[in-house]
Short mmCIF file of C-alpha atoms in Angstrom, two decimals:
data_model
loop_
_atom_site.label_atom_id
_atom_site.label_comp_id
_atom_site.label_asym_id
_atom_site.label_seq_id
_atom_site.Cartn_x
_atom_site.Cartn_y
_atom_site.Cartn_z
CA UNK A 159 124.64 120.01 125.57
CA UNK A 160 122.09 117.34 124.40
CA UNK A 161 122.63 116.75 121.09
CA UNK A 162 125.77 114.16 121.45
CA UNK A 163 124.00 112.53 123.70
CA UNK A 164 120.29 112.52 120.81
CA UNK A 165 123.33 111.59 118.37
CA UNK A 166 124.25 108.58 120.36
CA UNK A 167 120.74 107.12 121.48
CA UNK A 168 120.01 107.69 117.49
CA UNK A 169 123.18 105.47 116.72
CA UNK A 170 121.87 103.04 119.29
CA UNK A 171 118.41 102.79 117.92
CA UNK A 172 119.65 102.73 114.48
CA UNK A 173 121.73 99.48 115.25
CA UNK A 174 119.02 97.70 117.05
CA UNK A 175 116.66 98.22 114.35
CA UNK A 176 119.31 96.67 111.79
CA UNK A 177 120.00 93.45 114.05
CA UNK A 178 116.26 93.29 114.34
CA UNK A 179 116.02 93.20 110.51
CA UNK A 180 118.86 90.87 110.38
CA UNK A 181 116.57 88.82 112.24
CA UNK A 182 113.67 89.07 110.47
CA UNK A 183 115.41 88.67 106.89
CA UNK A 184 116.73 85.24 108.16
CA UNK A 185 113.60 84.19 110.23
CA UNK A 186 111.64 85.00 106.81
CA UNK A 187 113.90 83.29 104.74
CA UNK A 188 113.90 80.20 106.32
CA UNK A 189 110.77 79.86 107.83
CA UNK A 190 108.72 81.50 106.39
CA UNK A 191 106.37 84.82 106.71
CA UNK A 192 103.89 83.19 107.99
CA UNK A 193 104.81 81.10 110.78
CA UNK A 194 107.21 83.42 111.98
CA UNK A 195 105.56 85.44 114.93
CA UNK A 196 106.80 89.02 116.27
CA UNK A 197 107.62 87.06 119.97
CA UNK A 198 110.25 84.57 117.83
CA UNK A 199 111.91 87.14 116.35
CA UNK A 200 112.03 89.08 119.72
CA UNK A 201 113.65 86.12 120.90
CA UNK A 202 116.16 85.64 118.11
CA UNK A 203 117.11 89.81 118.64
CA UNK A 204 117.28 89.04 123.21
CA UNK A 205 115.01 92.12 123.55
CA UNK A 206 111.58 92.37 124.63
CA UNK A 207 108.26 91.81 122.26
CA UNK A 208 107.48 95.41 123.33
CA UNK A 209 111.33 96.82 122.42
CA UNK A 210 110.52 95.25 118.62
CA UNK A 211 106.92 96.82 118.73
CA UNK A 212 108.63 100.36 119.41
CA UNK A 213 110.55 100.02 116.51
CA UNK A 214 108.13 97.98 113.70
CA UNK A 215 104.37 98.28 115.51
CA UNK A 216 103.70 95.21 112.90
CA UNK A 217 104.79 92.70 111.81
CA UNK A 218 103.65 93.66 107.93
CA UNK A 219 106.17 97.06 109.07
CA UNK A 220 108.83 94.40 109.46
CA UNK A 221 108.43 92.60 105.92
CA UNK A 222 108.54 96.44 103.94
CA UNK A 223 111.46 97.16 106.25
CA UNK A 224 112.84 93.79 105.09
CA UNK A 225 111.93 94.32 101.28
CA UNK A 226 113.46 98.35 101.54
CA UNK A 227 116.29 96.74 102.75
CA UNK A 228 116.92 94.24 99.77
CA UNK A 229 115.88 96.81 97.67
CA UNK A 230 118.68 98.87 98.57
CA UNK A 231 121.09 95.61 98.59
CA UNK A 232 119.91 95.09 95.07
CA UNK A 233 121.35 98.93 93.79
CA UNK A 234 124.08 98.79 96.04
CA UNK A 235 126.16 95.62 94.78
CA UNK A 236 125.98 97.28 91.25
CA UNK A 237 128.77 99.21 92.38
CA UNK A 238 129.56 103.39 91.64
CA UNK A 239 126.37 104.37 89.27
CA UNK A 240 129.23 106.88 87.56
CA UNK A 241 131.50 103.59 86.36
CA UNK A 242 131.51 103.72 82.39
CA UNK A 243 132.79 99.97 82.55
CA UNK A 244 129.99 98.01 80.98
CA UNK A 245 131.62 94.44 81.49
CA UNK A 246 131.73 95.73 85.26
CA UNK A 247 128.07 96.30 84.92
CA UNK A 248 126.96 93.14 83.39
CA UNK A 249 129.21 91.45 86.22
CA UNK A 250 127.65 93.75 88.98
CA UNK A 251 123.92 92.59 87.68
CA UNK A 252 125.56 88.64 87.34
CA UNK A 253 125.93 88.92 91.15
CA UNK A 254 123.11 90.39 91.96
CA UNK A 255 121.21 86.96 91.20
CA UNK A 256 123.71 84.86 93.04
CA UNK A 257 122.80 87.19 96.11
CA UNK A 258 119.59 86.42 96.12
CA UNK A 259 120.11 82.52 95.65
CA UNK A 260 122.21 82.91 99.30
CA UNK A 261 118.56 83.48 100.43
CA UNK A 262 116.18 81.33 98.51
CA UNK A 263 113.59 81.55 101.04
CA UNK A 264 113.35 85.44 100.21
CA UNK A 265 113.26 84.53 96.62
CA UNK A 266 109.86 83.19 97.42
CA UNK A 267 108.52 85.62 99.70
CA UNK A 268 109.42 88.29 97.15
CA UNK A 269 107.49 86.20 94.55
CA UNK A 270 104.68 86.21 96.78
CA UNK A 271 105.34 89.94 98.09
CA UNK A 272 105.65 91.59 95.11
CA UNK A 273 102.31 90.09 93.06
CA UNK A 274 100.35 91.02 96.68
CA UNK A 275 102.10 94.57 95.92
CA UNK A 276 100.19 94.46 92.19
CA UNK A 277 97.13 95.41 94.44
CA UNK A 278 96.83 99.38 94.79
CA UNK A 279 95.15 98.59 98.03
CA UNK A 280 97.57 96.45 99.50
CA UNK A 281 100.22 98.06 101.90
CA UNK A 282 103.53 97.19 99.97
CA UNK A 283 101.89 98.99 96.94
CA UNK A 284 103.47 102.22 97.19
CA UNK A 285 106.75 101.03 98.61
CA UNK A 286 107.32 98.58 95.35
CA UNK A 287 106.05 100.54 93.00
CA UNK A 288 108.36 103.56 93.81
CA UNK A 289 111.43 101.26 94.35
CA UNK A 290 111.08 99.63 91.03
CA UNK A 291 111.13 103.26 89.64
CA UNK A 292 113.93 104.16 91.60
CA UNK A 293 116.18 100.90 90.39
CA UNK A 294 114.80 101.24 87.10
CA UNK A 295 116.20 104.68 87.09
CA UNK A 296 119.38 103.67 88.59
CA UNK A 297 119.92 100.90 86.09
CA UNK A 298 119.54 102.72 83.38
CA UNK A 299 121.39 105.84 84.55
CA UNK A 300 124.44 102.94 84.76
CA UNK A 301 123.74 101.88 81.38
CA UNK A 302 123.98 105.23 79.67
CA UNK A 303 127.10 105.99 81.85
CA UNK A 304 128.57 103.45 80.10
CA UNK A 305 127.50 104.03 76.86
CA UNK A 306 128.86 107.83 77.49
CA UNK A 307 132.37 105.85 77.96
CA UNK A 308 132.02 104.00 74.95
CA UNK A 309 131.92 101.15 76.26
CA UNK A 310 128.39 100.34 75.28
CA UNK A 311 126.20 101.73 71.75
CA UNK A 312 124.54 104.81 71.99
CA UNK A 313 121.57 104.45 69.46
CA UNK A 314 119.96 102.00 72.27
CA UNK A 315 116.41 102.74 74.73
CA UNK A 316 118.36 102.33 78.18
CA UNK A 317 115.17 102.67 80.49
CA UNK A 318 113.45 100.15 78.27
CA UNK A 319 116.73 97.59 78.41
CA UNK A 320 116.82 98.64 82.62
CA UNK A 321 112.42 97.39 82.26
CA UNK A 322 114.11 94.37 80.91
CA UNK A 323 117.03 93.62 82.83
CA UNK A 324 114.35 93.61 85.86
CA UNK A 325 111.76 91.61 84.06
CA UNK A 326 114.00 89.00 83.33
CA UNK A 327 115.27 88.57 87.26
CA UNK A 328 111.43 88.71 88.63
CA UNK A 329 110.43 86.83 85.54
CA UNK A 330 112.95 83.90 86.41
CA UNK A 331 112.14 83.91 89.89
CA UNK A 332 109.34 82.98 89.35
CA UNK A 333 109.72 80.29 87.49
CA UNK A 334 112.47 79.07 90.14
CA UNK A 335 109.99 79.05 93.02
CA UNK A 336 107.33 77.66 90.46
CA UNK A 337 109.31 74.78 89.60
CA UNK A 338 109.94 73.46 93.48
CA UNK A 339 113.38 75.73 92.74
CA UNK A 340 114.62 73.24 90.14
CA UNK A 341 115.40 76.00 87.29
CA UNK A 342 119.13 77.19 86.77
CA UNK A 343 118.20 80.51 88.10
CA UNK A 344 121.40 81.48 88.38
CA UNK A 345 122.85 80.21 84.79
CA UNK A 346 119.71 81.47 82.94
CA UNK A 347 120.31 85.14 84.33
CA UNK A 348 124.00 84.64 82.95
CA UNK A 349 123.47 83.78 79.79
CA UNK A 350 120.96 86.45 79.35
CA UNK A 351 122.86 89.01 80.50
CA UNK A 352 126.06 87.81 78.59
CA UNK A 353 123.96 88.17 75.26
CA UNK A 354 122.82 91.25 75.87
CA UNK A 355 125.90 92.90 76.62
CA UNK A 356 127.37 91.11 73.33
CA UNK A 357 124.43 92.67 71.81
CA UNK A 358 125.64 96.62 73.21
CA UNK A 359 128.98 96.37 72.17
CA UNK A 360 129.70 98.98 70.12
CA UNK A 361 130.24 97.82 65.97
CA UNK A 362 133.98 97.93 65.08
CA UNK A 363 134.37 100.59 62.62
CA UNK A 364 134.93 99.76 59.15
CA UNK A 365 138.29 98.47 58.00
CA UNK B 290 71.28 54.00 70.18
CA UNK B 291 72.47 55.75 72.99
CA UNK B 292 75.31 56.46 71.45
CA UNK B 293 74.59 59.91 69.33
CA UNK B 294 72.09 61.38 72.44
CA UNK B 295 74.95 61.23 74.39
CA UNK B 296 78.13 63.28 72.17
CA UNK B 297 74.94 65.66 71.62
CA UNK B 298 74.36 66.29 75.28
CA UNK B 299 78.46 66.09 75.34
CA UNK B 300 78.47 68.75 72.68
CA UNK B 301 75.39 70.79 74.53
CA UNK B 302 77.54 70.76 77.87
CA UNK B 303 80.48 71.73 76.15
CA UNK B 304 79.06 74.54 74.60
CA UNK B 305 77.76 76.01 77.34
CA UNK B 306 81.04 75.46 79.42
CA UNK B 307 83.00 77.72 76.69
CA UNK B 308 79.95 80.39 77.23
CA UNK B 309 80.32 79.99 80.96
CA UNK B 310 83.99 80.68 80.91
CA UNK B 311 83.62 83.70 77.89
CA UNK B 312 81.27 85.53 80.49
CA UNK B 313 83.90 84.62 83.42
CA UNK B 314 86.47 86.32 81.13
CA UNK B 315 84.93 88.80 80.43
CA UNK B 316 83.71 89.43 84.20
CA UNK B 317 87.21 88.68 85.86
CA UNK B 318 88.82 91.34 83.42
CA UNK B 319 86.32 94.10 83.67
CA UNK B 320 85.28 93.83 87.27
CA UNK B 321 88.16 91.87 89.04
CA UNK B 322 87.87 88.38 90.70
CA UNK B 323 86.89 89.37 93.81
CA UNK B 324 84.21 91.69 93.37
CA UNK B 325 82.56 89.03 90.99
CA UNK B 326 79.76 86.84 91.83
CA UNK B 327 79.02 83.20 91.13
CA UNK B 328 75.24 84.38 90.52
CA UNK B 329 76.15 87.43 88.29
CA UNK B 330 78.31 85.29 86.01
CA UNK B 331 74.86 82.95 85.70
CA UNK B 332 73.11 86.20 84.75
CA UNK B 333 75.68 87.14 82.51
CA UNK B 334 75.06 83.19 80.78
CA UNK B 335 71.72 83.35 81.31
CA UNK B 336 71.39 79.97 83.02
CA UNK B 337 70.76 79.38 86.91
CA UNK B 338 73.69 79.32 89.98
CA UNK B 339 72.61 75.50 89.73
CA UNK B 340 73.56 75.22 86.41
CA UNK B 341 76.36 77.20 86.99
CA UNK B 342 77.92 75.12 89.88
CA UNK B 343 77.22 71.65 87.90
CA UNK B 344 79.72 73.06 85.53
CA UNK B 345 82.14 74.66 87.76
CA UNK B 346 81.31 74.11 91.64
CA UNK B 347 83.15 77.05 92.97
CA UNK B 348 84.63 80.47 91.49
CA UNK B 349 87.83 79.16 92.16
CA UNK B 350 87.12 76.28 89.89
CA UNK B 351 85.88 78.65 87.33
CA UNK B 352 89.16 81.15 87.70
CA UNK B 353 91.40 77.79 87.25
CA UNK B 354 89.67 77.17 84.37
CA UNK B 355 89.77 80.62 82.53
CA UNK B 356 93.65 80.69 83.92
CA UNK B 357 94.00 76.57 81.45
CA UNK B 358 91.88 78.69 78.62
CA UNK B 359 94.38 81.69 78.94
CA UNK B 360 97.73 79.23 78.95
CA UNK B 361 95.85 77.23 75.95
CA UNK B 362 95.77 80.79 73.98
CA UNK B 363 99.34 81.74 74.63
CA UNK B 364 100.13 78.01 73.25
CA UNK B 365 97.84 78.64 70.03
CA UNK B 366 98.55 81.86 68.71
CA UNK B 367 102.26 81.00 67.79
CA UNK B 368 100.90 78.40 65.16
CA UNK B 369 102.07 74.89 64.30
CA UNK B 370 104.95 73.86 66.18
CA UNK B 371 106.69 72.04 63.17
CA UNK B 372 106.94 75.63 61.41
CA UNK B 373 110.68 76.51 60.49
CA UNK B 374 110.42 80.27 60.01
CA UNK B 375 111.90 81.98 62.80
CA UNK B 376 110.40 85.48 61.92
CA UNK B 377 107.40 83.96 61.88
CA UNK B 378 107.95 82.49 65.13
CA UNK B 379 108.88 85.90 66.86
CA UNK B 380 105.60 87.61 64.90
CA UNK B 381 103.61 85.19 66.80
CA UNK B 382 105.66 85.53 70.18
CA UNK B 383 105.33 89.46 70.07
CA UNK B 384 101.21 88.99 68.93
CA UNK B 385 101.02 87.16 72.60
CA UNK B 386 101.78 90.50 74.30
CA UNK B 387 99.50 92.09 72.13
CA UNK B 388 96.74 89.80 72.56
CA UNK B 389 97.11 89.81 76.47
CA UNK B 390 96.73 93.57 76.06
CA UNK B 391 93.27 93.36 74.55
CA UNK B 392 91.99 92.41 77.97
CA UNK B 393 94.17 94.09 80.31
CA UNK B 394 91.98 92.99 83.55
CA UNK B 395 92.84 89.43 82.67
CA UNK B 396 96.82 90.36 83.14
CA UNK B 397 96.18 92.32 86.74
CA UNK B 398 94.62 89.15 87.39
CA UNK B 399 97.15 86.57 86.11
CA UNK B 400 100.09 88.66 87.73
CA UNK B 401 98.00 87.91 91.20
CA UNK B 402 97.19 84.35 90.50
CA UNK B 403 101.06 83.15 89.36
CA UNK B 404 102.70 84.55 92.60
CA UNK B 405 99.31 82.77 94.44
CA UNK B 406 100.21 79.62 92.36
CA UNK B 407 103.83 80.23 93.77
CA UNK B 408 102.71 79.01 96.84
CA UNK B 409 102.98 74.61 96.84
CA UNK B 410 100.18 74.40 99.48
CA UNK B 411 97.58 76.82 96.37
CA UNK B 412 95.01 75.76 94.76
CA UNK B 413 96.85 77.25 91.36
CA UNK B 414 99.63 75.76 92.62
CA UNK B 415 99.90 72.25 90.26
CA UNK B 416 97.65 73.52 87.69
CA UNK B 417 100.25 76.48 87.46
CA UNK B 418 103.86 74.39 87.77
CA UNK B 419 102.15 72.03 84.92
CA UNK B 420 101.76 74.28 82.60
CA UNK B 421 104.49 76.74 82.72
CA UNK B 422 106.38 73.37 82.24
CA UNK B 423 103.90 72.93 78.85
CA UNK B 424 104.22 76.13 77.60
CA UNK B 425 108.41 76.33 78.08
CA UNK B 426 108.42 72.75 76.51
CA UNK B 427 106.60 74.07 73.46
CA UNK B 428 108.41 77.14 72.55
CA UNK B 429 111.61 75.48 73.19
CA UNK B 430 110.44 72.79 70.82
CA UNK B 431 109.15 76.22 67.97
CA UNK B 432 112.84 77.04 68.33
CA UNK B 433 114.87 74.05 68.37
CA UNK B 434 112.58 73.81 64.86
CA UNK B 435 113.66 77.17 63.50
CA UNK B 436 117.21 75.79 64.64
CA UNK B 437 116.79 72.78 62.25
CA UNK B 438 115.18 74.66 59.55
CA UNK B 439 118.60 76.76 59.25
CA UNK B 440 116.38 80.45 60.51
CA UNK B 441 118.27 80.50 64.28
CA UNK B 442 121.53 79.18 65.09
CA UNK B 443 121.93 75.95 65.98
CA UNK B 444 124.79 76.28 68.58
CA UNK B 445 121.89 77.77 71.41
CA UNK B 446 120.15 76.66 74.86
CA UNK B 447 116.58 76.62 73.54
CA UNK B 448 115.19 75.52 76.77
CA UNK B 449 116.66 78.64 78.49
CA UNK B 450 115.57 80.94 75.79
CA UNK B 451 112.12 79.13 76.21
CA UNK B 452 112.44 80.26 80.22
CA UNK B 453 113.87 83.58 79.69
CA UNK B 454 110.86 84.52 76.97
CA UNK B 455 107.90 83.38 79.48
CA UNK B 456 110.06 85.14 82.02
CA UNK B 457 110.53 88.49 80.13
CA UNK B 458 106.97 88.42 79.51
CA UNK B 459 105.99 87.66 83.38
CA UNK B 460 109.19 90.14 84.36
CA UNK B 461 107.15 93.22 82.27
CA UNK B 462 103.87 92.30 82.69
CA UNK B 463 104.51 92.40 86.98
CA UNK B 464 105.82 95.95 85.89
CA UNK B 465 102.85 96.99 83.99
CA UNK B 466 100.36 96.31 86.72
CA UNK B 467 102.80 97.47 89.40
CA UNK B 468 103.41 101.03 87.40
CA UNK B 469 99.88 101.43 87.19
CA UNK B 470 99.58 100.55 83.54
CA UNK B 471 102.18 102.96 82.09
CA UNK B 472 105.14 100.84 81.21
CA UNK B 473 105.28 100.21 77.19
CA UNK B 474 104.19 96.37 77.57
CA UNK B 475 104.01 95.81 73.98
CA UNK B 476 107.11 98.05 73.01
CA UNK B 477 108.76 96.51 75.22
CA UNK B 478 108.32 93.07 74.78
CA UNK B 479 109.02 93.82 70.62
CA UNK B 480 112.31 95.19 71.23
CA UNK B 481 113.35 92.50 73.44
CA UNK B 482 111.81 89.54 70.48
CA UNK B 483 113.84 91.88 67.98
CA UNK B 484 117.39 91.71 69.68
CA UNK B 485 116.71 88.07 70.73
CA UNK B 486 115.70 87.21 66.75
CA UNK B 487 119.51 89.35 65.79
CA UNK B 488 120.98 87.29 68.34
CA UNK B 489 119.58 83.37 67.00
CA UNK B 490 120.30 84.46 63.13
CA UNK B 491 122.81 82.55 62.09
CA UNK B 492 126.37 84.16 61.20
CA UNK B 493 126.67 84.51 57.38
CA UNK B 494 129.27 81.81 55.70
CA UNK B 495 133.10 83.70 55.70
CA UNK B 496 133.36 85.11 52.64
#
């Protein structure tokens, strides 16, 4: 008899906590971690400071919800990890960058976030270091799909090209948020990605 | 008169000010920046905390000064800029990696300090933003002269090669620290030189 009714206060809570990082992501972006308090972003949500507690007790909770979240945003607009279509893929990563530029002001938190996560002892530690595993992983699982399909050579390292294709995107982040955002963040990660899929195109065979 | 007592004291000071910032090295790598003292880097000199804060008046200073050292290394181990040979040019570019790797404390510390630098209202921040600009200037300018030379093609973007080589080497040193010192750093950074050198060699002439 209860469980429809678990099932639907589940459904409930799961939405609220998805408006409230909604909230946050755009609060963050724009103003900033720091000068955003837990009360504004109450406010921004219409639900009570101690509603957003229930669900995120801090707001350092909030900013690894926040960073799981564009984590997951960052595997998921790579499309089906089964696709052998490397163009697809190289397209797929393309747009991945132009995502992020929607929200430049989590371009720099990340920067920030993610050097603060270098620190074993600092709370994002474990979160970053297993996601960058886990898209690593994923990357490179795409890559060999495709290179199964023929699409792309199979003689290549594809976790050490998936290390790359993420070095390259924090890499040139942070030289966008170093440079008062005046690098072509978005044009640089094109062109290097457009070379290196020129560079895993299979060799014609001989005439 | 006064003239030769005073480059000797000049030379005296400077001396000392390279010792000061080899035992700040040294210190920063081994032991970290925070759990260093002002006082045991004086030990480690063997001059005073007096003498050591007429050179350098806080440990920030002093970090700032190690981080202008490190940038001046990176600039001087790829050799004179007016060189032509491209292999020679990636050689040098991949002995960077190798080179940071000697004193892997130094690159926890750097991948810290750049996302702290990140930050316009940092003390790292202008110091940082300067010479990123430097460095990218310089190894665009060790291409473009490869470029003219006839090793690397001419028809290229070397100021966005310049940005995407700092920012594979940022990208996979951020990795390194974050996987706990188990990603192939140097590997890494040598396959992605190699395919980059492949990709700048000029086409042979149509037979």
């Amino acid at each position: 008899m209860s469980e429809p009714r678990r099932r639907g206060s589940y459904a409930v809570g799961r939405e609220r906590r998805e408006r409230i990082l909604d909230a946050a992501t755009e609060r963050f972006a724009t103003s900033g971690y720091t000068s955003t308090s837990m009360a504004r972003i109450a406010k921004d949500v219409g639900i009570s400071t101690t509603g957003l507690v229930h669900h995120f007790p801090t707001k350092q909770h909030l900013l690894l919800a926040v960073a799981d979240r564009r984590f997951d945003s960052a595997g998921v607009v790579a499309g089906p990890a089964t696709s052998a279509d490397g163009e697809q893929l190289i397209r797929s990563l393309q747009s991945i960058t132009r995502h992020f530029l929607d929200q430049p002001g989590l371009i720099e938190l990340f920067v920030a976030l993610s050097a603060e996560a270098a620190d074993p002892s600092s709370a994002a530690h474990e979160l970053f270091a297993a996601r960058y595993e886990r898209i690593i992983d994923d990357i490179a699982g795409r890559f060999r799909a495709c290179a199964r399909g023929g699409s792309f050579r199979a003689d290549v390292d594809y976790d050490a090209i998936a290390r790359e294709v993420v070095a390259v995107s924090d890499g040139m982040q942070l030289q966008w948020v170093l440079s008062g955002r005046r690098t072509d963040l978005a044009g640089d990660s094109e062109r290097y990605l457009s070379r290196l899929a020129q560079a895993l195109r299979p060799s014609p065979p001989p005439a």
